[in-house]
Amino acid sequence: MKNRIALVGGGRMGGAMLRGWAPLADQIDLVVCDPFPSPEVNEIVSAKGWLLNPDPAAGAKFDCVVLGIKPQVFATVADQTVKHLIGENTVVLSIMAGIGTAKIVEHTHAPHVVRAMPNTPGQIGKGVTAYWCSPTVPTPTEELAKSLLRPLGLVEKLQSEKQIDVVTAVSGSGPAYVFLLAEAMAAAGEAEGLERALAERLAWQTVIGAAALMEETGQTPQELRRAVTSPEGTTAAATDVLTAGGGIVSLVRRAVETAIHRARQLGK
Ligand SMILES: NC(=O)c1ccc[n+]([C@@H]2O[C@H](COP(=O)([O-])OP(=O)(O)OC[C@H]3O[C@@H](n4cnc5c(N)ncnc54)[C@H](OP(=O)(O)O)[C@@H]3O)[C@@H](O)[C@H]2O)c1
């Protein structure tokens, strides 16, 4: 029998999940709830014979309700839509930052909740998602939630719900840290006399190539960094500046701490 899935919120992350589920059409029956679905969401839903914006009050219950909405609209959408989709075995799979399990249960009355934190490379199947669920969630229910996260990339299980805020700060926001580094490298190249477009191509491709090297060789960042850092050489001179007095290491640590604090504030 096919699993019945409802996706509430088909934006960037929800849309990426939907794209990843398209090849699973023989295993799942899907409805999407989103008042303004993108043309891509519309196209996937109609190509697969899935359903868009059914009346939530019509009584249909789902095996899994995926929450891809913004945390700010959660309470309203839970009341208007989500709670009507919940049956006695439904699992709510939430990718919302900052909204905890207790709040999700309070607003939806879901018997099971899995919280997950994906990141934007999930849009191309290269993301990493960490999830947490209470030990009371039955294994087949957890497996269903995991199977819906896999199209986004690597899936990791957490030991406690509190770790979700750390994941948000490390890998959820993490792509922005890498993009910022690419921007800073390009700006430095331009400041030192390269034409802007060339500086950007050099910096951006360096980030792409470095990530691909890590993936393809399986070597750690430390090993790869040591391999390009000859003693007294130019890379050593530059990384000495980046790490002086704690440098980038302590800065990233502070950034992550601040993001964790912000995630906890947003969840209140
Ligand atoms: N982007 C990230 O890097 C990232 C990473 C991890 C987790 N998350 C989490 O993922 C969630 C979605 O983020 P996103 O970047 O995908 O946001 P997004 O692109 O704004 O997607 C949210 C979607 O929900 C729709 N929506 C609004 N009101 C709705 C309603 N009443 N019923 C159903 N759908 C409704 C929005 O439609 P409109 O656009 O028309 O309002 C939009 O399509 C957030 O909770 C965020 O915390 C995001």
Short mmCIF file of C-alpha atoms and ligand atoms in Angstrom, two decimals:
data_model
loop_
_atom_site.label_atom_id
_atom_site.label_comp_id
_atom_site.label_asym_id
_atom_site.label_seq_id
_atom_site.Cartn_x
_atom_site.Cartn_y
_atom_site.Cartn_z
CA MET A 1 0.00 0.00 0.00
CA LYS A 2 1.23 3.50 -0.80
CA ASN A 3 2.16 5.88 2.01
CA ARG A 4 -0.09 8.94 2.17
CA ILE A 5 2.00 12.10 2.47
CA ALA A 6 0.91 15.74 2.84
CA LEU A 7 3.44 18.49 2.19
CA VAL A 8 2.42 21.77 3.82
CA GLY A 9 4.57 24.58 2.38
CA GLY A 10 6.15 23.95 -1.02
CA GLY A 11 8.77 26.74 -0.99
CA ARG A 12 12.53 26.39 -1.38
CA MET A 13 13.05 23.44 0.96
CA GLY A 14 9.57 21.90 0.57
CA GLY A 15 9.87 22.23 -3.22
CA ALA A 16 13.31 20.55 -3.12
CA MET A 17 11.84 17.65 -1.16
CA LEU A 18 8.96 17.38 -3.60
CA ARG A 19 11.42 17.22 -6.50
CA GLY A 20 13.30 14.45 -4.71
CA TRP A 21 10.09 12.50 -4.12
CA ALA A 22 9.03 12.57 -7.78
CA PRO A 23 10.80 9.24 -8.53
CA LEU A 24 8.97 7.65 -5.56
CA ALA A 25 5.54 8.16 -7.12
CA ASP A 26 4.84 4.41 -7.11
CA GLN A 27 5.40 4.31 -3.31
CA ILE A 28 3.63 7.47 -2.16
CA ASP A 29 0.35 9.30 -2.64
CA LEU A 30 0.92 12.98 -2.11
CA VAL A 31 -0.99 16.17 -1.55
CA VAL A 32 0.58 19.62 -1.43
CA CYS A 33 -0.94 22.43 0.62
CA ASP A 34 0.44 25.82 -0.42
CA PRO A 35 -1.74 28.83 -1.30
CA PHE A 36 0.70 30.09 -3.96
CA PRO A 37 2.54 27.06 -5.36
CA SER A 38 5.44 27.77 -7.72
CA PRO A 39 5.12 26.73 -11.39
CA GLU A 40 7.56 23.86 -10.66
CA VAL A 41 5.44 22.56 -7.78
CA ASN A 42 2.35 22.78 -9.98
CA GLU A 43 4.13 20.90 -12.74
CA ILE A 44 5.41 18.06 -10.53
CA VAL A 45 2.05 17.63 -8.82
CA SER A 46 0.14 17.42 -12.09
CA ALA A 47 2.77 15.20 -13.80
CA LYS A 48 2.56 12.67 -10.96
CA GLY A 49 -1.22 12.84 -10.61
CA TRP A 50 -0.88 14.17 -7.07
CA LEU A 51 -3.29 16.63 -5.49
CA LEU A 52 -2.96 20.36 -4.79
CA ASN A 53 -4.77 22.19 -1.98
CA PRO A 54 -7.55 19.75 -1.13
CA ASP A 55 -10.03 20.99 1.47
CA PRO A 56 -8.28 20.12 4.77
CA ALA A 57 -11.60 19.79 6.55
CA ALA A 58 -12.73 17.02 4.13
CA GLY A 59 -11.38 14.45 6.59
CA ALA A 60 -8.45 12.84 4.75
CA LYS A 61 -5.73 11.66 7.18
CA PHE A 62 -2.10 11.09 6.28
CA ASP A 63 0.72 8.77 7.32
CA CYS A 64 3.11 11.72 7.29
CA VAL A 65 2.53 15.47 7.26
CA VAL A 66 5.67 17.36 6.25
CA LEU A 67 5.91 20.94 7.51
CA GLY A 68 7.90 23.09 5.06
CA ILE A 69 6.38 26.39 6.20
CA LYS A 70 8.11 29.27 7.96
CA PRO A 71 8.05 29.13 11.77
CA GLN A 72 6.27 32.51 11.87
CA VAL A 73 3.12 31.10 10.23
CA PHE A 74 3.19 27.74 12.02
CA ALA A 75 0.50 28.42 14.65
CA THR A 76 -1.99 29.75 12.09
CA VAL A 77 -1.32 27.04 9.49
CA ALA A 78 -1.46 24.34 12.17
CA ASP A 79 -4.90 25.53 13.17
CA GLN A 80 -6.26 26.10 9.64
CA THR A 81 -4.74 23.11 7.88
CA VAL A 82 -2.36 20.75 9.67
CA LYS A 83 -4.48 19.58 12.56
CA HIS A 84 -7.18 18.38 10.14
CA LEU A 85 -4.71 16.07 8.39
CA ILE A 86 -3.60 14.23 11.53
CA GLY A 87 -4.86 10.72 12.22
CA GLU A 88 -4.11 8.37 15.10
CA ASN A 89 -0.81 7.14 13.58
CA THR A 90 0.32 10.26 11.70
CA VAL A 91 3.87 11.47 12.03
CA VAL A 92 4.57 15.17 11.60
CA LEU A 93 7.96 15.67 9.94
CA SER A 94 8.95 19.26 10.61
CA ILE A 95 11.87 21.08 8.99
CA MET A 96 11.00 24.36 10.73
CA ALA A 97 13.85 26.00 12.59
CA GLY A 98 13.24 26.78 16.24
CA ILE A 99 9.79 25.23 16.77
CA GLY A 100 10.13 22.40 19.27
CA THR A 101 8.30 19.09 19.48
CA ALA A 102 6.18 20.20 22.46
CA LYS A 103 4.87 23.20 20.51
CA ILE A 104 4.19 21.07 17.42
CA VAL A 105 2.22 18.57 19.50
CA GLU A 106 0.36 21.38 21.28
CA HIS A 107 -0.83 22.92 17.99
CA THR A 108 -1.39 19.79 15.88
CA HIS A 109 -2.10 17.00 18.40
CA ALA A 110 0.15 14.77 16.32
CA PRO A 111 0.88 11.41 17.97
CA HIS A 112 4.42 11.34 16.53
CA VAL A 113 6.85 14.11 15.62
CA VAL A 114 10.19 13.96 13.81
CA ARG A 115 12.15 17.23 13.73
CA ALA A 116 14.71 17.65 10.98
CA MET A 117 17.16 20.36 9.97
CA PRO A 118 18.17 20.24 6.30
CA ASN A 119 20.33 22.76 4.45
CA THR A 120 20.09 24.46 1.07
CA PRO A 121 22.42 22.11 -0.88
CA GLY A 122 19.54 19.68 -0.34
CA GLN A 123 17.99 21.47 -3.33
CA ILE A 124 20.45 19.51 -5.50
CA GLY A 125 20.56 16.37 -3.36
CA LYS A 126 23.92 17.41 -1.82
CA GLY A 127 22.62 18.56 1.54
CA VAL A 128 22.95 17.15 5.01
CA THR A 129 19.92 16.73 7.26
CA ALA A 130 20.01 15.85 10.93
CA TYR A 131 16.85 14.69 12.63
CA TRP A 132 15.60 13.90 16.09
CA CYS A 133 12.62 11.91 17.24
CA SER A 134 11.54 10.64 20.61
CA PRO A 135 12.27 6.96 21.28
CA THR A 136 8.50 6.40 21.42
CA VAL A 137 8.22 6.94 17.64
CA PRO A 138 7.77 3.44 16.12
CA THR A 139 10.66 2.29 13.91
CA PRO A 140 8.59 2.02 10.67
CA THR A 141 7.33 5.58 11.27
CA GLU A 142 10.88 6.85 11.75
CA GLU A 143 11.97 4.95 8.63
CA LEU A 144 9.18 6.60 6.62
CA ALA A 145 10.34 10.05 7.76
CA LYS A 146 13.96 9.16 6.95
CA SER A 147 13.02 7.96 3.47
CA LEU A 148 11.41 11.36 2.82
CA LEU A 149 14.60 13.18 3.90
CA ARG A 150 17.03 11.04 1.87
CA PRO A 151 16.46 12.81 -1.49
CA LEU A 152 18.01 15.93 0.10
CA GLY A 153 21.33 14.13 0.72
CA LEU A 154 23.03 12.66 3.79
CA VAL A 155 20.77 11.95 6.80
CA GLU A 156 22.11 11.88 10.37
CA LYS A 157 20.25 10.96 13.57
CA LEU A 158 20.64 13.09 16.72
CA GLN A 159 20.66 11.93 20.33
CA SER A 160 18.67 14.83 21.78
CA GLU A 161 16.29 17.52 20.59
CA LYS A 162 18.59 20.24 21.97
CA GLN A 163 21.18 19.27 19.36
CA ILE A 164 18.84 20.55 16.61
CA ASP A 165 19.78 24.15 17.48
CA VAL A 166 23.46 23.25 17.14
CA VAL A 167 22.80 21.62 13.78
CA THR A 168 20.90 24.75 12.70
CA ALA A 169 23.98 26.83 13.55
CA VAL A 170 26.56 24.46 11.99
CA SER A 171 25.06 22.94 8.84
CA GLY A 172 21.69 24.74 8.52
CA SER A 173 23.29 28.17 8.33
CA GLY A 174 26.67 26.71 7.29
CA PRO A 175 26.33 27.18 3.51
CA ALA A 176 26.18 30.96 4.17
CA TYR A 177 29.55 30.81 5.97
CA VAL A 178 31.13 29.15 2.93
CA PHE A 179 29.51 31.63 0.54
CA LEU A 180 30.82 34.47 2.70
CA LEU A 181 34.34 33.06 2.44
CA ALA A 182 33.97 32.90 -1.36
CA GLU A 183 32.80 36.53 -1.38
CA ALA A 184 35.71 37.63 0.85
CA MET A 185 38.28 35.83 -1.33
CA ALA A 186 36.90 37.47 -4.47
CA ALA A 187 36.86 40.91 -2.83
CA ALA A 188 40.50 40.47 -1.74
CA GLY A 189 41.52 39.45 -5.26
CA GLU A 190 39.79 42.51 -6.70
CA ALA A 191 41.36 44.80 -4.09
CA GLU A 192 44.77 43.44 -5.09
CA GLY A 193 44.26 44.34 -8.76
CA LEU A 194 42.34 41.52 -10.45
CA GLU A 195 39.38 42.35 -12.64
CA ARG A 196 36.26 41.73 -10.52
CA ALA A 197 34.73 39.04 -12.75
CA LEU A 198 38.02 37.15 -12.87
CA ALA A 199 38.49 37.41 -9.08
CA GLU A 200 34.99 35.97 -8.65
CA ARG A 201 35.60 33.08 -11.03
CA LEU A 202 38.84 32.23 -9.25
CA ALA A 203 37.34 32.42 -5.76
CA TRP A 204 34.10 30.63 -6.56
CA GLN A 205 35.73 27.79 -8.50
CA THR A 206 38.22 27.38 -5.65
CA VAL A 207 35.39 26.75 -3.22
CA ILE A 208 33.66 24.36 -5.64
CA GLY A 209 36.91 22.52 -6.38
CA ALA A 210 37.99 22.30 -2.72
CA ALA A 211 34.63 20.80 -1.72
CA ALA A 212 34.74 18.32 -4.60
CA LEU A 213 38.30 17.31 -3.66
CA MET A 214 37.20 16.59 -0.11
CA GLU A 215 34.29 14.51 -1.41
CA GLU A 216 36.21 12.59 -4.05
CA THR A 217 39.39 11.81 -2.08
CA GLY A 218 37.63 11.13 1.23
CA GLN A 219 40.48 12.99 2.94
CA THR A 220 39.77 15.24 5.92
CA PRO A 221 39.95 19.04 5.58
CA GLN A 222 43.01 18.97 7.87
CA GLU A 223 44.83 16.48 5.60
CA LEU A 224 43.99 18.44 2.48
CA ARG A 225 45.01 21.72 4.08
CA ARG A 226 48.35 20.28 5.23
CA ALA A 227 48.93 18.96 1.71
CA VAL A 228 48.81 22.48 0.21
CA THR A 229 50.66 24.18 3.07
CA SER A 230 54.42 23.94 2.64
CA PRO A 231 56.49 25.24 5.56
CA GLU A 232 57.32 28.94 5.22
CA GLY A 233 55.32 29.10 1.98
CA THR A 234 52.61 31.48 0.84
CA THR A 235 49.67 29.35 2.08
CA ALA A 236 51.29 29.09 5.52
CA ALA A 237 51.78 32.85 5.58
CA ALA A 238 48.11 33.39 4.78
CA THR A 239 46.67 30.76 7.14
CA ASP A 240 48.89 32.12 9.96
CA VAL A 241 47.02 35.42 9.53
CA LEU A 242 43.64 33.64 9.42
CA THR A 243 44.35 31.75 12.65
CA ALA A 244 46.38 34.35 14.62
CA GLY A 245 45.01 34.82 18.15
CA GLY A 246 42.31 32.22 17.54
CA GLY A 247 41.38 33.96 14.28
CA ILE A 248 38.85 32.26 12.07
CA VAL A 249 38.53 29.28 14.43
CA SER A 250 37.32 31.39 17.36
CA LEU A 251 35.28 33.60 15.06
CA VAL A 252 33.38 30.60 13.67
CA ARG A 253 32.94 29.28 17.21
CA ARG A 254 31.41 32.62 18.26
CA ALA A 255 29.25 32.74 15.14
CA VAL A 256 27.88 29.26 15.87
CA GLU A 257 27.24 30.13 19.52
CA THR A 258 25.35 33.24 18.44
CA ALA A 259 23.29 31.32 15.88
CA ILE A 260 22.38 28.72 18.53
CA HIS A 261 21.26 31.53 20.84
CA ARG A 262 19.18 33.03 18.03
CA ALA A 263 17.58 29.66 17.20
CA ARG A 264 16.61 29.28 20.87
CA GLN A 265 15.17 32.83 20.94
CA LEU A 266 13.12 32.16 17.79
CA GLY A 267 11.77 28.96 19.32
CA LYS A 268 10.30 30.74 22.36
N1 LIG B 1 16.21 27.64 3.61
C1 LIG B 1 17.01 27.00 4.46
O1 LIG B 1 18.24 27.03 4.39
C2 LIG B 1 16.43 26.13 5.53
C3 LIG B 1 17.24 25.18 6.13
C4 LIG B 1 16.68 24.38 7.11
C5 LIG B 1 15.37 24.53 7.48
N2 LIG B 1 14.62 25.49 6.91
C6 LIG B 1 13.25 25.64 7.34
O2 LIG B 1 12.44 25.27 6.26
C7 LIG B 1 11.22 25.98 6.34
C8 LIG B 1 10.91 26.55 4.99
O3 LIG B 1 11.96 27.41 4.57
P1 LIG B 1 12.08 27.86 3.06
O4 LIG B 1 13.38 28.54 2.91
O5 LIG B 1 11.73 26.70 2.17
O6 LIG B 1 10.88 28.94 3.05
P2 LIG B 1 9.96 29.38 1.84
O7 LIG B 1 10.67 29.23 0.54
O8 LIG B 1 9.38 30.70 2.22
O9 LIG B 1 8.80 28.26 1.88
C9 LIG B 1 7.69 28.31 2.73
C10 LIG B 1 6.49 27.96 1.90
O10 LIG B 1 5.33 27.89 2.72
C11 LIG B 1 4.30 28.53 2.01
N3 LIG B 1 3.17 28.94 2.85
C12 LIG B 1 2.90 30.15 3.42
N4 LIG B 1 1.72 30.13 4.05
C13 LIG B 1 1.22 28.89 3.89
C14 LIG B 1 0.01 28.25 4.28
N5 LIG B 1 -0.93 28.92 4.97
N6 LIG B 1 -0.20 26.95 3.95
C15 LIG B 1 0.73 26.29 3.25
N7 LIG B 1 1.90 26.84 2.82
C16 LIG B 1 2.14 28.12 3.13
C17 LIG B 1 4.98 29.71 1.40
O11 LIG B 1 4.19 30.33 0.42
P3 LIG B 1 4.43 31.92 0.11
O12 LIG B 1 5.82 32.03 -0.44
O13 LIG B 1 3.37 32.23 -0.85
O14 LIG B 1 4.29 32.63 1.44
C18 LIG B 1 6.21 29.02 0.82
O15 LIG B 1 5.95 28.39 -0.41
C19 LIG B 1 11.40 27.06 7.41
O16 LIG B 1 10.65 26.69 8.54
C20 LIG B 1 12.86 27.06 7.72
O17 LIG B 1 13.08 27.28 9.10
C21 LIG B 1 15.11 26.26 5.90
#
